[in-house]
Tab-separated table of C-alpha atoms in Angstrom:
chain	number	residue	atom	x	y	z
A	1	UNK	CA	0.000	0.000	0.000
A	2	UNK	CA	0.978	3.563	-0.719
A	3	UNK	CA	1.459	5.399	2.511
A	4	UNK	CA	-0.158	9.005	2.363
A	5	UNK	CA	-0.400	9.987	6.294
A	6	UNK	CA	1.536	7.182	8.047
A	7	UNK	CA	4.996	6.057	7.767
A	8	UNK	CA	6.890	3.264	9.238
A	9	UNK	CA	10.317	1.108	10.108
A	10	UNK	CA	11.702	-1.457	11.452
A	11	UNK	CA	14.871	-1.817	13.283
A	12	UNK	CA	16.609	-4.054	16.093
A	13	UNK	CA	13.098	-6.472	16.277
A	14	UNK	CA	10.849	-2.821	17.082
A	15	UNK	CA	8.539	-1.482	14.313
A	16	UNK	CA	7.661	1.881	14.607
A	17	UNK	CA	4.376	3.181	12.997
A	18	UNK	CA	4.033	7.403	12.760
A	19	UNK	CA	0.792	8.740	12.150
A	20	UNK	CA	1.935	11.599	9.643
A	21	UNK	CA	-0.266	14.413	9.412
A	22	UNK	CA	1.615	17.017	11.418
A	23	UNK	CA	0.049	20.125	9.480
A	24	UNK	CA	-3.608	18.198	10.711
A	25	UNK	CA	-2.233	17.254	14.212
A	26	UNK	CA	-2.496	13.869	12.431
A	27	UNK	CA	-6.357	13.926	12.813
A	28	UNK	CA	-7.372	10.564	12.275
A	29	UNK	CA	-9.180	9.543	8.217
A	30	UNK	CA	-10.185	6.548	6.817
A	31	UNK	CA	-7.383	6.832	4.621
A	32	UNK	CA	-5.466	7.162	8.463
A	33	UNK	CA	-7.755	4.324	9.154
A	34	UNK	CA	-6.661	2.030	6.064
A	35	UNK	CA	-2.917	2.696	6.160
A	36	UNK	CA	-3.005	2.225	10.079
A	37	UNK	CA	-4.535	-1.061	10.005
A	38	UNK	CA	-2.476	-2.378	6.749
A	39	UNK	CA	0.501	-1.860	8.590
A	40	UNK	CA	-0.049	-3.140	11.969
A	41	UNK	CA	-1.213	-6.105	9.944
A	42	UNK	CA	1.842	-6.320	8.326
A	43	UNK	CA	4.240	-5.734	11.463
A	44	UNK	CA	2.245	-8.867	13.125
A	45	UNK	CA	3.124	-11.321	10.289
A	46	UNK	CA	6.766	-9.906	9.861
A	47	UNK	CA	8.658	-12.261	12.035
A	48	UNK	CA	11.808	-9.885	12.375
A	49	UNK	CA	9.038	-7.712	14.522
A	50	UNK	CA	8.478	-8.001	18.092
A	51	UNK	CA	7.097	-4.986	19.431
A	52	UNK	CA	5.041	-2.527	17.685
A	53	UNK	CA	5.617	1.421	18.868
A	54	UNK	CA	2.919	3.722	17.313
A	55	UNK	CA	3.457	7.697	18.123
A	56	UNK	CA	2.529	11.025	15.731
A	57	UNK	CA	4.870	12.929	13.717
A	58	UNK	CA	5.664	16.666	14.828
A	59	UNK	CA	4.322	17.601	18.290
A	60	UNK	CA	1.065	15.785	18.580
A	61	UNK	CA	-0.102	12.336	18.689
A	62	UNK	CA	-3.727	12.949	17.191
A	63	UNK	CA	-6.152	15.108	18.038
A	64	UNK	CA	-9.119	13.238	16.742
A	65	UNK	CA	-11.332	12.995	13.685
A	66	UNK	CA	-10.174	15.299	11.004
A	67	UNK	CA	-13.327	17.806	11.299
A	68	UNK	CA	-13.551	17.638	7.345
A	69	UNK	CA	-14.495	14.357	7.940
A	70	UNK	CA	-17.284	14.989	10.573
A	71	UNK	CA	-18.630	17.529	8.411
A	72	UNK	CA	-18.660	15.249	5.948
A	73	UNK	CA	-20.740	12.970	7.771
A	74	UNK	CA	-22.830	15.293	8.763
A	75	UNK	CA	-23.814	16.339	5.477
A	76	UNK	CA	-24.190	12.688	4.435
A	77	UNK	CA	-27.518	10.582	4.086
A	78	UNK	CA	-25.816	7.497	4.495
A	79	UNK	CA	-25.839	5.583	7.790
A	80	UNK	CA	-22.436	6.249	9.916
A	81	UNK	CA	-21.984	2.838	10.990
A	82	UNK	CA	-23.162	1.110	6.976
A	83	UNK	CA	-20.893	4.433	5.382
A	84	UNK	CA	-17.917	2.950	7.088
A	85	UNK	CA	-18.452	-0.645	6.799
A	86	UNK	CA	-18.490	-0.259	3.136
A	87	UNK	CA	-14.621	0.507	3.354
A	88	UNK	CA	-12.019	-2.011	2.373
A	89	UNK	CA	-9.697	-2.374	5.009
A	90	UNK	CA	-6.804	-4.888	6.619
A	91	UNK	CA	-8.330	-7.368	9.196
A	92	UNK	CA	-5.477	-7.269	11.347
A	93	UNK	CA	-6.255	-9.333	15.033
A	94	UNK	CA	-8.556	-11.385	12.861
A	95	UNK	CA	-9.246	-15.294	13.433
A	96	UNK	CA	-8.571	-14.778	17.673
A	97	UNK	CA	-11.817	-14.133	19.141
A	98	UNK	CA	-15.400	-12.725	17.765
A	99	UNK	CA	-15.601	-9.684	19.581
A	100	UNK	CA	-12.014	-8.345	18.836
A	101	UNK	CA	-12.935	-8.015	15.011
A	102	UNK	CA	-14.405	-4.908	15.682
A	103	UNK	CA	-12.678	-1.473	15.044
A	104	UNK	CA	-9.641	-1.105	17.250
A	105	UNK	CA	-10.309	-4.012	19.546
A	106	UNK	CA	-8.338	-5.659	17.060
A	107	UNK	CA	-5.193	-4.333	18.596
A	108	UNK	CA	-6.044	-7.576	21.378
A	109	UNK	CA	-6.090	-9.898	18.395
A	110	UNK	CA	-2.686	-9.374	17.239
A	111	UNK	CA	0.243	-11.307	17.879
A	112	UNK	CA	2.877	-8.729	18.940
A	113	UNK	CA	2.421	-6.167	22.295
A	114	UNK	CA	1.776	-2.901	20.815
A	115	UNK	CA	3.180	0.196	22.825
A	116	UNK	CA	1.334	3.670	22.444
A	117	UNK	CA	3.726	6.243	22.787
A	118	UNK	CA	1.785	9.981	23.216
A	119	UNK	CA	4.301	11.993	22.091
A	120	UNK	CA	1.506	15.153	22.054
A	121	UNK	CA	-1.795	16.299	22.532
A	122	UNK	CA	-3.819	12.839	22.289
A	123	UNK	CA	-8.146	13.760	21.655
A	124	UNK	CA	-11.385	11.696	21.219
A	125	UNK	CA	-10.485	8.786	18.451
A	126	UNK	CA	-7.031	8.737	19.632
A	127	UNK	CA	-7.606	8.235	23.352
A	128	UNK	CA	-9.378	4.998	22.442
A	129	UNK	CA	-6.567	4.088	19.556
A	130	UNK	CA	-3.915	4.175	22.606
A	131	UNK	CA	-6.394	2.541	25.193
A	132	UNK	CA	-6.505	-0.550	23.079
A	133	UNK	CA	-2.880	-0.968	22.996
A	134	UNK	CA	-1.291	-2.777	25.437
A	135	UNK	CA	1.398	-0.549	27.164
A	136	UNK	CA	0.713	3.612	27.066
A	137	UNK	CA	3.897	5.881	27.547
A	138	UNK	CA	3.246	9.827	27.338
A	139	UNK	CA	5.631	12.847	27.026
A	140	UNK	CA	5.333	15.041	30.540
A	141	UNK	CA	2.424	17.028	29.608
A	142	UNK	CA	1.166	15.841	26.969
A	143	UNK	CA	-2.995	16.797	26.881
A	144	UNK	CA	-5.745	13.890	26.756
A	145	UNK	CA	-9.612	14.549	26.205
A	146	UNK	CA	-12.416	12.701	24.649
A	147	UNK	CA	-13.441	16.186	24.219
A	148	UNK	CA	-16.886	14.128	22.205
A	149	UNK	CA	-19.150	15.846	24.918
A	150	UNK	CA	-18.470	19.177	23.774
A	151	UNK	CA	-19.079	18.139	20.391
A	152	UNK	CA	-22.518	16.915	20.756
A	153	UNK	CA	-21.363	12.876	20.264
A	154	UNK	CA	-20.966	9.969	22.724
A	155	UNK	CA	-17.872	8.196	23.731
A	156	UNK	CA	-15.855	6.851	20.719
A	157	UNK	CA	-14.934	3.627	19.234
A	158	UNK	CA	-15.582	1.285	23.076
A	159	UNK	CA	-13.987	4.135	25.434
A	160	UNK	CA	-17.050	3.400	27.329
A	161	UNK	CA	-16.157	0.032	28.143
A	162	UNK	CA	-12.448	-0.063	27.861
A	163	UNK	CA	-11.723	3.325	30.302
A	164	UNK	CA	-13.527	2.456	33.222
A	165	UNK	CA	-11.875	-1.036	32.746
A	166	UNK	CA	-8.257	0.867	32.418
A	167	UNK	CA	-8.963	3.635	35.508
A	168	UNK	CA	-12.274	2.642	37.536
A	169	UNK	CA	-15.601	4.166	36.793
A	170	UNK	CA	-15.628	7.055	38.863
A	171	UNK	CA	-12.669	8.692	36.689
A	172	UNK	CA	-14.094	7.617	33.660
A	173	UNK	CA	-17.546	9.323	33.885
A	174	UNK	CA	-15.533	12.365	35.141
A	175	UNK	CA	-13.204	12.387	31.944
A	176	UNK	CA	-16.222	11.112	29.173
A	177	UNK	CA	-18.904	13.247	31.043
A	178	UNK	CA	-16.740	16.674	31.336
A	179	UNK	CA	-14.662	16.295	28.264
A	180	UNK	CA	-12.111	18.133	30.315
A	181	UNK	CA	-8.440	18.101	29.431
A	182	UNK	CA	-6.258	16.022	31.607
A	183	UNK	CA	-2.667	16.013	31.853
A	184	UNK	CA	-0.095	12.838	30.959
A	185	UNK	CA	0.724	13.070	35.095
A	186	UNK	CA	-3.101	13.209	35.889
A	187	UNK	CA	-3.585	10.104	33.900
A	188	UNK	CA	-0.808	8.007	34.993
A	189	UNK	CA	-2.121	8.594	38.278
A	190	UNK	CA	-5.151	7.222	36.998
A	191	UNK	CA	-3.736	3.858	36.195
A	192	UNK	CA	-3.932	4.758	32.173
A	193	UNK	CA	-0.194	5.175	31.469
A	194	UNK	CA	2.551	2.599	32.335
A	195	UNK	CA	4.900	5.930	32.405
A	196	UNK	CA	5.607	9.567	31.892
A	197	UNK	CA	8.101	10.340	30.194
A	198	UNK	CA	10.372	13.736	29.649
A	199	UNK	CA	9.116	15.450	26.282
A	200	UNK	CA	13.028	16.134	25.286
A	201	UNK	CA	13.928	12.650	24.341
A	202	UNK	CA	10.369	11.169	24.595
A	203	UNK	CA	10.668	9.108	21.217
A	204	UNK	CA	14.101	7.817	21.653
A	205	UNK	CA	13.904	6.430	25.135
A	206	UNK	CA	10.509	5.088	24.346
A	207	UNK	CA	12.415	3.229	21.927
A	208	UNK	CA	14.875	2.191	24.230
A	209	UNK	CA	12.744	0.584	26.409
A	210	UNK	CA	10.535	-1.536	23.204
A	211	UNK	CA	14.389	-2.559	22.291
A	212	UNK	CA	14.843	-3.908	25.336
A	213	UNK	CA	11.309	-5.736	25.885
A	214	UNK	CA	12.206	-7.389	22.019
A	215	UNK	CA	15.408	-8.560	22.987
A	216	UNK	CA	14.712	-9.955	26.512
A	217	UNK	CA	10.930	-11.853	26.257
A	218	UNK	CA	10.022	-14.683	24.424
A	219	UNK	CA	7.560	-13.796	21.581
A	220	UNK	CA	5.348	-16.740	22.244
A	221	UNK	CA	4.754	-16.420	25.885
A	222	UNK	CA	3.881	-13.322	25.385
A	223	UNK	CA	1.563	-13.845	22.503
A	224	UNK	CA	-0.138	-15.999	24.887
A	225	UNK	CA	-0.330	-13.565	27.891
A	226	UNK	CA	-1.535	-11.447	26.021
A	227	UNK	CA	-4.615	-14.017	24.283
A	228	UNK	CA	-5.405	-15.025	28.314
A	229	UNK	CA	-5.079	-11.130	29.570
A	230	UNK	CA	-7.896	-9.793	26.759
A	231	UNK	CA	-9.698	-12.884	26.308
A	232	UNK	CA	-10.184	-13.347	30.097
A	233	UNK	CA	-12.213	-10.029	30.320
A	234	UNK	CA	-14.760	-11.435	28.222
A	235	UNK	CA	-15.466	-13.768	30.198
A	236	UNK	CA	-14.354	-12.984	33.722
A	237	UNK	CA	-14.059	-16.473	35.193
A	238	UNK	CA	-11.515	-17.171	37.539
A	239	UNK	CA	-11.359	-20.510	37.469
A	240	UNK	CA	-11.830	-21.333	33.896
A	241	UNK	CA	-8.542	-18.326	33.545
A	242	UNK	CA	-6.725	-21.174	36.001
A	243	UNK	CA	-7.361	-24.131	33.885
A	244	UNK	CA	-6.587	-21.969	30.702
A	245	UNK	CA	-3.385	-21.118	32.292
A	246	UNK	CA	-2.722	-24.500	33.041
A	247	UNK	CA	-3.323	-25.745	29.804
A	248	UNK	CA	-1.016	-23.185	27.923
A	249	UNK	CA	1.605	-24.132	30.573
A	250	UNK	CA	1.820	-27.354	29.707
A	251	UNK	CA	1.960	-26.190	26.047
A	252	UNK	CA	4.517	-23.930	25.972
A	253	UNK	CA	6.882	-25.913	28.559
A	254	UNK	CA	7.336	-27.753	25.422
A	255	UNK	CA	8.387	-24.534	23.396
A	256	UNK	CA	11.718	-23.986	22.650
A	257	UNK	CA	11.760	-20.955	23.975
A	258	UNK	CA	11.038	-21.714	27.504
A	259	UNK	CA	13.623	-24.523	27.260
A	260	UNK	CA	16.510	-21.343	26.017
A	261	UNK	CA	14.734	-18.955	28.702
A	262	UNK	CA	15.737	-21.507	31.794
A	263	UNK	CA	18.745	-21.827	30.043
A	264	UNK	CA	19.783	-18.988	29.675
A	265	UNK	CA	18.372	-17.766	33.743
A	266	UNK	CA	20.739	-21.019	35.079
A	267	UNK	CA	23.648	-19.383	32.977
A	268	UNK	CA	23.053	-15.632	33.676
A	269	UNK	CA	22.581	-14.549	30.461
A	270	UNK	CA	20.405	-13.019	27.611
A	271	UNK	CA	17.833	-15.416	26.034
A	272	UNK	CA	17.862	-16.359	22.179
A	273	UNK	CA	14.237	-16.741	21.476
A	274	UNK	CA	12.978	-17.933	17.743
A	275	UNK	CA	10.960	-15.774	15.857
A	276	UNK	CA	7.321	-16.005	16.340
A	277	UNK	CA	5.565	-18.125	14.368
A	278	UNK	CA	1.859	-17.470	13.400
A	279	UNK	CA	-0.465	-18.765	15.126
């Protein structure tokens, strides 16, 4: 595919999707929408990939729908949710479970751990693009809203169900309710970043730190911590999550990897771990 507002690389097992719109404060498009999703689709089947990093170019992350967009909507006879079904899109996360096919869930479908790293001011869409990922780093400072309330619109894209899941319900009607901006420091508070981190050097140590997570975990146990984690909330049943657990145990004890990850403990030293192979 032909990449218009995103770009993208790949270096020491970390991919690194940009949402490139700087002059737009990369506000999210289907065309956003169709490059996005083609290449996380293609960083999950690359096995030289083992973390995915996905930040904005220039000084923002993304401050939402493109208003050209909503306008366009709103001018629109077609139904919303039919107008963008009709779009041809990558299926990345497809095949895992029924209710991650669904726009961004599919972030808990894919193979790799997918790092959001809110380099800027982060709005309505966006906030529910990095919720769905599985670790959130922000630059000190950096703005959130879902700002949708003082637009006239409800929560986007499953930040109803996914936020109060992330930081507890009380915080959640405050943030969706108010659209208020909060601060990167207010929200790792919150439980909704793994980190703040200084704006200076945001990108590179962000970096740093997927480098590291590539080179020191094995790909498959962490494709399947991260299939119990998300597939677990559907359900919430402790003791089926136990006999899951169990079961993949005695799977992967039979991996290669966990035989090199003992290894490698007993001689006090870095793990080898094999590509990941799809599932």
């Amino acid at each position: 595919m032909e990449l218009k507002v995103t770009e993208s690389s790949v270096q020491d097992g970390v991919a690194l999707v940009r949402l490139n719109r700087p002059d737009r404060g990369n506000s999210w498009t289907h065309r956003m929408n169709a490059e996005y999703r083609w290449l996380m689709q293609s960083h999950d089947q690359n096995p030289d990939v083992r973390v995915i990093v996905v930040t904005g170019a220039g000084r923002q992350f993304c401050v939402g729908a493109d208003f050209r967009a909503l306008e366009h909507h709103q001018a629109s006879t077609k139904d919303y949710s039919k107008a963008t079904e009709e779009l041809e899109f990558a299926h990345p996360g497809s095949g895992v479970h029924e209710e991650f096919e669904h726009e961004l869930v599919w972030h808990w479908g894919l193979n790799k751990p997918v790092i959001a790293a809110v380099n800027g001011a982060c709005a309505g869409i966006a906030v529910s693009l990095a919720a769905f990922c599985d670790l959130r780093y922000a630059a000190a400072g950096a703005k959130f809203t879902a700002a949708t309330s003082k637009l006239g619109l409800p929560a986007e894209y499953g930040l109803s169900w996914v936020l109060p899941r992330l930081i507890g319900l009380a915080p959640s009607v405050d943030i969706l309710f108010t659209g208020r901006v909060v601060l990167a420091e207010e929200m790792q508070s919150l439980g909704f970043l793994h980190g703040v981190l200084p704006a200076d050097n945001f990108e590179a140590e962000v970096l740093a730190r997927a480098r590291a997570f590539a080179a020191s975990v094995s790909p498959v146990a962490v494709r399947a911590a991260k299939r119990q984690i998300y597939a677990e909330q559907m359900h919430l049943q402790p003791g089926r999550a136990v006999e899951d657990a169990k079961r993949l145990t005695g799977e992967l004890l039979k991996h290669p990897d966990c035989r090199e990850g003992v290894k490698a403990m007993q001689e006090k030293r870095t793990p080898t771990f094999q590509p990941l192979a799809q599932a």
